PDB file of C-alpha atoms in Angstrom:
ATOM      1  CA  MET A   1       0.000   0.000   0.000  1.00  0.00           C
ATOM      2  CA  SER A   2       1.439   3.373  -0.961  1.00  0.00           C
ATOM      3  CA  SER A   3       1.481   6.324   1.421  1.00  0.00           C
ATOM      4  CA  SER A   4      -0.943   8.170  -0.878  1.00  0.00           C
ATOM      5  CA  GLN A   5      -3.517   5.371  -0.524  1.00  0.00           C
ATOM      6  CA  LEU A   6      -3.144   5.438   3.239  1.00  0.00           C
ATOM      7  CA  LEU A   7      -3.342   9.231   3.295  1.00  0.00           C
ATOM      8  CA  LYS A   8      -6.674   9.332   1.441  1.00  0.00           C
ATOM      9  CA  GLY A   9      -8.341   7.751   4.433  1.00  0.00           C
ATOM     10  CA  ILE A  10      -7.102  10.337   6.939  1.00  0.00           C
ATOM     11  CA  LEU A  11      -6.916  13.542   4.909  1.00  0.00           C
ATOM     12  CA  GLU A  12     -10.519  14.571   5.611  1.00  0.00           C
ATOM     13  CA  GLY A  13      -9.950  14.417   9.366  1.00  0.00           C
ATOM     14  CA  CYS A  14      -6.752  16.412   9.015  1.00  0.00           C
ATOM     15  CA  LEU A  15      -8.532  19.081   6.964  1.00  0.00           C
ATOM     16  CA  LEU A  16     -11.352  19.253   9.509  1.00  0.00           C
ATOM     17  CA  SER A  17      -8.750  19.787  12.221  1.00  0.00           C
ATOM     18  CA  ILE A  18      -7.069  22.608  10.295  1.00  0.00           C
ATOM     19  CA  ILE A  19     -10.388  24.326   9.571  1.00  0.00           C
ATOM     20  CA  ALA A  20     -11.435  23.946  13.227  1.00  0.00           C
ATOM     21  CA  LYS A  21      -8.540  26.207  14.203  1.00  0.00           C
ATOM     22  CA  GLY A  22     -10.072  29.061  12.217  1.00  0.00           C
ATOM     23  CA  GLU A  23     -11.422  30.092   8.846  1.00  0.00           C
ATOM     24  CA  THR A  24      -8.942  29.163   6.125  1.00  0.00           C
ATOM     25  CA  TYR A  25      -8.630  28.851   2.350  1.00  0.00           C
ATOM     26  CA  GLY A  26      -7.417  25.962   0.208  1.00  0.00           C
ATOM     27  CA  TYR A  27      -3.804  26.903  -0.449  1.00  0.00           C
ATOM     28  CA  GLU A  28      -3.342  27.843   3.195  1.00  0.00           C
ATOM     29  CA  MET A  29      -4.492  24.332   4.133  1.00  0.00           C
ATOM     30  CA  ILE A  30      -1.841  22.851   1.826  1.00  0.00           C
ATOM     31  CA  GLU A  31       0.813  24.990   3.514  1.00  0.00           C
ATOM     32  CA  LYS A  32      -0.332  23.882   6.964  1.00  0.00           C
ATOM     33  CA  LEU A  33      -0.377  20.221   5.933  1.00  0.00           C
ATOM     34  CA  TYR A  34       3.155  20.666   4.590  1.00  0.00           C
ATOM     35  CA  THR A  35       4.404  22.127   7.884  1.00  0.00           C
ATOM     36  CA  TYR A  36       3.075  19.029   9.664  1.00  0.00           C
ATOM     37  CA  GLY A  37       4.987  16.745   7.288  1.00  0.00           C
ATOM     38  CA  PHE A  38       2.278  15.978   4.723  1.00  0.00           C
ATOM     39  CA  THR A  39       4.616  16.820   1.849  1.00  0.00           C
ATOM     40  CA  MET A  40       2.962  14.255  -0.441  1.00  0.00           C
ATOM     41  CA  VAL A  41      -0.369  16.136  -0.542  1.00  0.00           C
ATOM     42  CA  LYS A  42      -0.819  18.150  -3.707  1.00  0.00           C
ATOM     43  CA  GLU A  43      -3.047  21.202  -4.006  1.00  0.00           C
ATOM     44  CA  GLY A  44      -5.369  19.577  -6.547  1.00  0.00           C
ATOM     45  CA  SER A  45      -6.033  16.633  -4.260  1.00  0.00           C
ATOM     46  CA  ILE A  46      -7.791  18.580  -1.521  1.00  0.00           C
ATOM     47  CA  TYR A  47     -10.329  20.540  -3.572  1.00  0.00           C
ATOM     48  CA  PRO A  48     -12.529  17.570  -4.515  1.00  0.00           C
ATOM     49  CA  LEU A  49     -12.478  16.542  -0.863  1.00  0.00           C
ATOM     50  CA  LEU A  50     -13.411  20.062   0.273  1.00  0.00           C
ATOM     51  CA  LEU A  51     -16.280  20.098  -2.239  1.00  0.00           C
ATOM     52  CA  ARG A  52     -17.565  16.791  -0.885  1.00  0.00           C
ATOM     53  CA  MET A  53     -17.208  18.063   2.695  1.00  0.00           C
ATOM     54  CA  LYS A  54     -19.310  21.100   1.754  1.00  0.00           C
ATOM     55  CA  LYS A  55     -21.991  18.926   0.119  1.00  0.00           C
ATOM     56  CA  GLU A  56     -22.105  16.779   3.282  1.00  0.00           C
ATOM     57  CA  GLY A  57     -22.606  19.889   5.429  1.00  0.00           C
ATOM     58  CA  LEU A  58     -19.285  19.594   7.269  1.00  0.00           C
ATOM     59  CA  VAL A  59     -18.098  23.038   6.147  1.00  0.00           C
ATOM     60  CA  THR A  60     -19.504  26.265   4.806  1.00  0.00           C
ATOM     61  CA  THR A  61     -17.715  28.658   2.477  1.00  0.00           C
ATOM     62  CA  THR A  62     -17.452  32.397   2.075  1.00  0.00           C
ATOM     63  CA  GLN A  63     -15.907  34.284  -0.826  1.00  0.00           C
ATOM     64  CA  LYS A  64     -13.720  37.208   0.258  1.00  0.00           C
ATOM     65  CA  GLN A  65     -11.965  39.867  -1.740  1.00  0.00           C
ATOM     66  CA  LEU A  66      -8.326  40.397  -0.849  1.00  0.00           C
ATOM     67  CA  PRO A  67      -7.365  43.915   0.291  1.00  0.00           C
ATOM     68  CA  SER A  68      -4.589  43.871  -2.305  1.00  0.00           C
ATOM     69  CA  GLY A  69      -7.069  43.134  -5.089  1.00  0.00           C
ATOM     70  CA  GLY A  70      -6.840  40.005  -7.193  1.00  0.00           C
ATOM     71  CA  PRO A  71      -9.305  37.152  -7.317  1.00  0.00           C
ATOM     72  CA  LYS A  72     -11.605  36.337  -4.420  1.00  0.00           C
ATOM     73  CA  ARG A  73     -10.645  33.512  -2.100  1.00  0.00           C
ATOM     74  CA  LYS A  74     -12.988  30.832  -0.848  1.00  0.00           C
ATOM     75  CA  TYR A  75     -12.688  30.480   2.929  1.00  0.00           C
ATOM     76  CA  TYR A  76     -13.865  27.368   4.764  1.00  0.00           C
ATOM     77  CA  VAL A  77     -15.459  27.212   8.236  1.00  0.00           C
ATOM     78  CA  LEU A  78     -16.640  24.144  10.160  1.00  0.00           C
ATOM     79  CA  THR A  79     -20.319  23.644  10.799  1.00  0.00           C
ATOM     80  CA  ASP A  80     -21.650  22.001  13.959  1.00  0.00           C
ATOM     81  CA  HIS A  81     -21.904  18.786  11.940  1.00  0.00           C
ATOM     82  CA  GLY A  82     -18.256  19.227  10.945  1.00  0.00           C
ATOM     83  CA  ARG A  83     -17.206  19.621  14.586  1.00  0.00           C
ATOM     84  CA  THR A  84     -19.097  16.452  15.476  1.00  0.00           C
ATOM     85  CA  GLU A  85     -17.399  14.575  12.628  1.00  0.00           C
ATOM     86  CA  LEU A  86     -13.990  15.886  13.724  1.00  0.00           C
ATOM     87  CA  GLN A  87     -14.547  14.513  17.229  1.00  0.00           C
ATOM     88  CA  ALA A  88     -15.610  11.155  15.760  1.00  0.00           C
ATOM     89  CA  PHE A  89     -12.494  11.120  13.547  1.00  0.00           C
ATOM     90  CA  LYS A  90     -10.253  11.831  16.546  1.00  0.00           C
ATOM     91  CA  SER A  91     -11.814   8.955  18.447  1.00  0.00           C
ATOM     92  CA  ARG A  92     -11.451   6.537  15.517  1.00  0.00           C
ATOM     93  CA  TRP A  93      -7.878   7.710  14.902  1.00  0.00           C
ATOM     94  CA  ASN A  94      -6.891   7.183  18.543  1.00  0.00           C
ATOM     95  CA  ASP A  95      -8.290   3.653  18.509  1.00  0.00           C
ATOM     96  CA  ILE A  96      -6.628   2.723  15.218  1.00  0.00           C
ATOM     97  CA  SER A  97      -3.259   4.318  16.010  1.00  0.00           C
ATOM     98  CA  LYS A  98      -3.064   2.602  19.415  1.00  0.00           C
ATOM     99  CA  SER A  99      -3.813  -0.759  17.827  1.00  0.00           C
ATOM    100  CA  VAL A 100      -1.229  -0.286  15.065  1.00  0.00           C
ATOM    101  CA  GLU A 101       1.435   0.888  17.538  1.00  0.00           C
ATOM    102  CA  GLN A 102       0.769  -2.131  19.740  1.00  0.00           C
ATOM    103  CA  LEU A 103       0.998  -4.479  16.805  1.00  0.00           C
ATOM    104  CA  LEU A 104       4.168  -2.959  15.391  1.00  0.00           C
ATOM    105  CA  GLY A 105       5.760  -2.795  18.826  1.00  0.00           C
ATOM    106  CA  LYS A 106       5.235  -6.528  19.313  1.00  0.00           C
ATOM    107  CA  GLU A 107       7.006  -7.426  16.092  1.00  0.00           C
ATOM    108  CA  GLY A 108      10.527  -8.060  16.270  1.00  0.00           C
TER     109      GLY A 108
END
């Protein structure tokens, strides 16, 4: 299994966590993911996921004009449903990561 296949399953939770910290736009999310070591995530890979998250009611969007001019940016904010899903993701992640760490620690 490649790291990109593994990442697809956790990227939504990571994006929810980033958005939970405050309103943010797509490229900013890529930069934040990169600072946390997600260097394999490409800009084009998050937009379909963000669109799906919006359709599912996890996030809302607002278009804002930049003070410097230029094109408007789409900012994302978590909904209450998104916050609930983030908490569920954290719980699932804790369970899975503990199990994997236990298993890998016992190999050897």
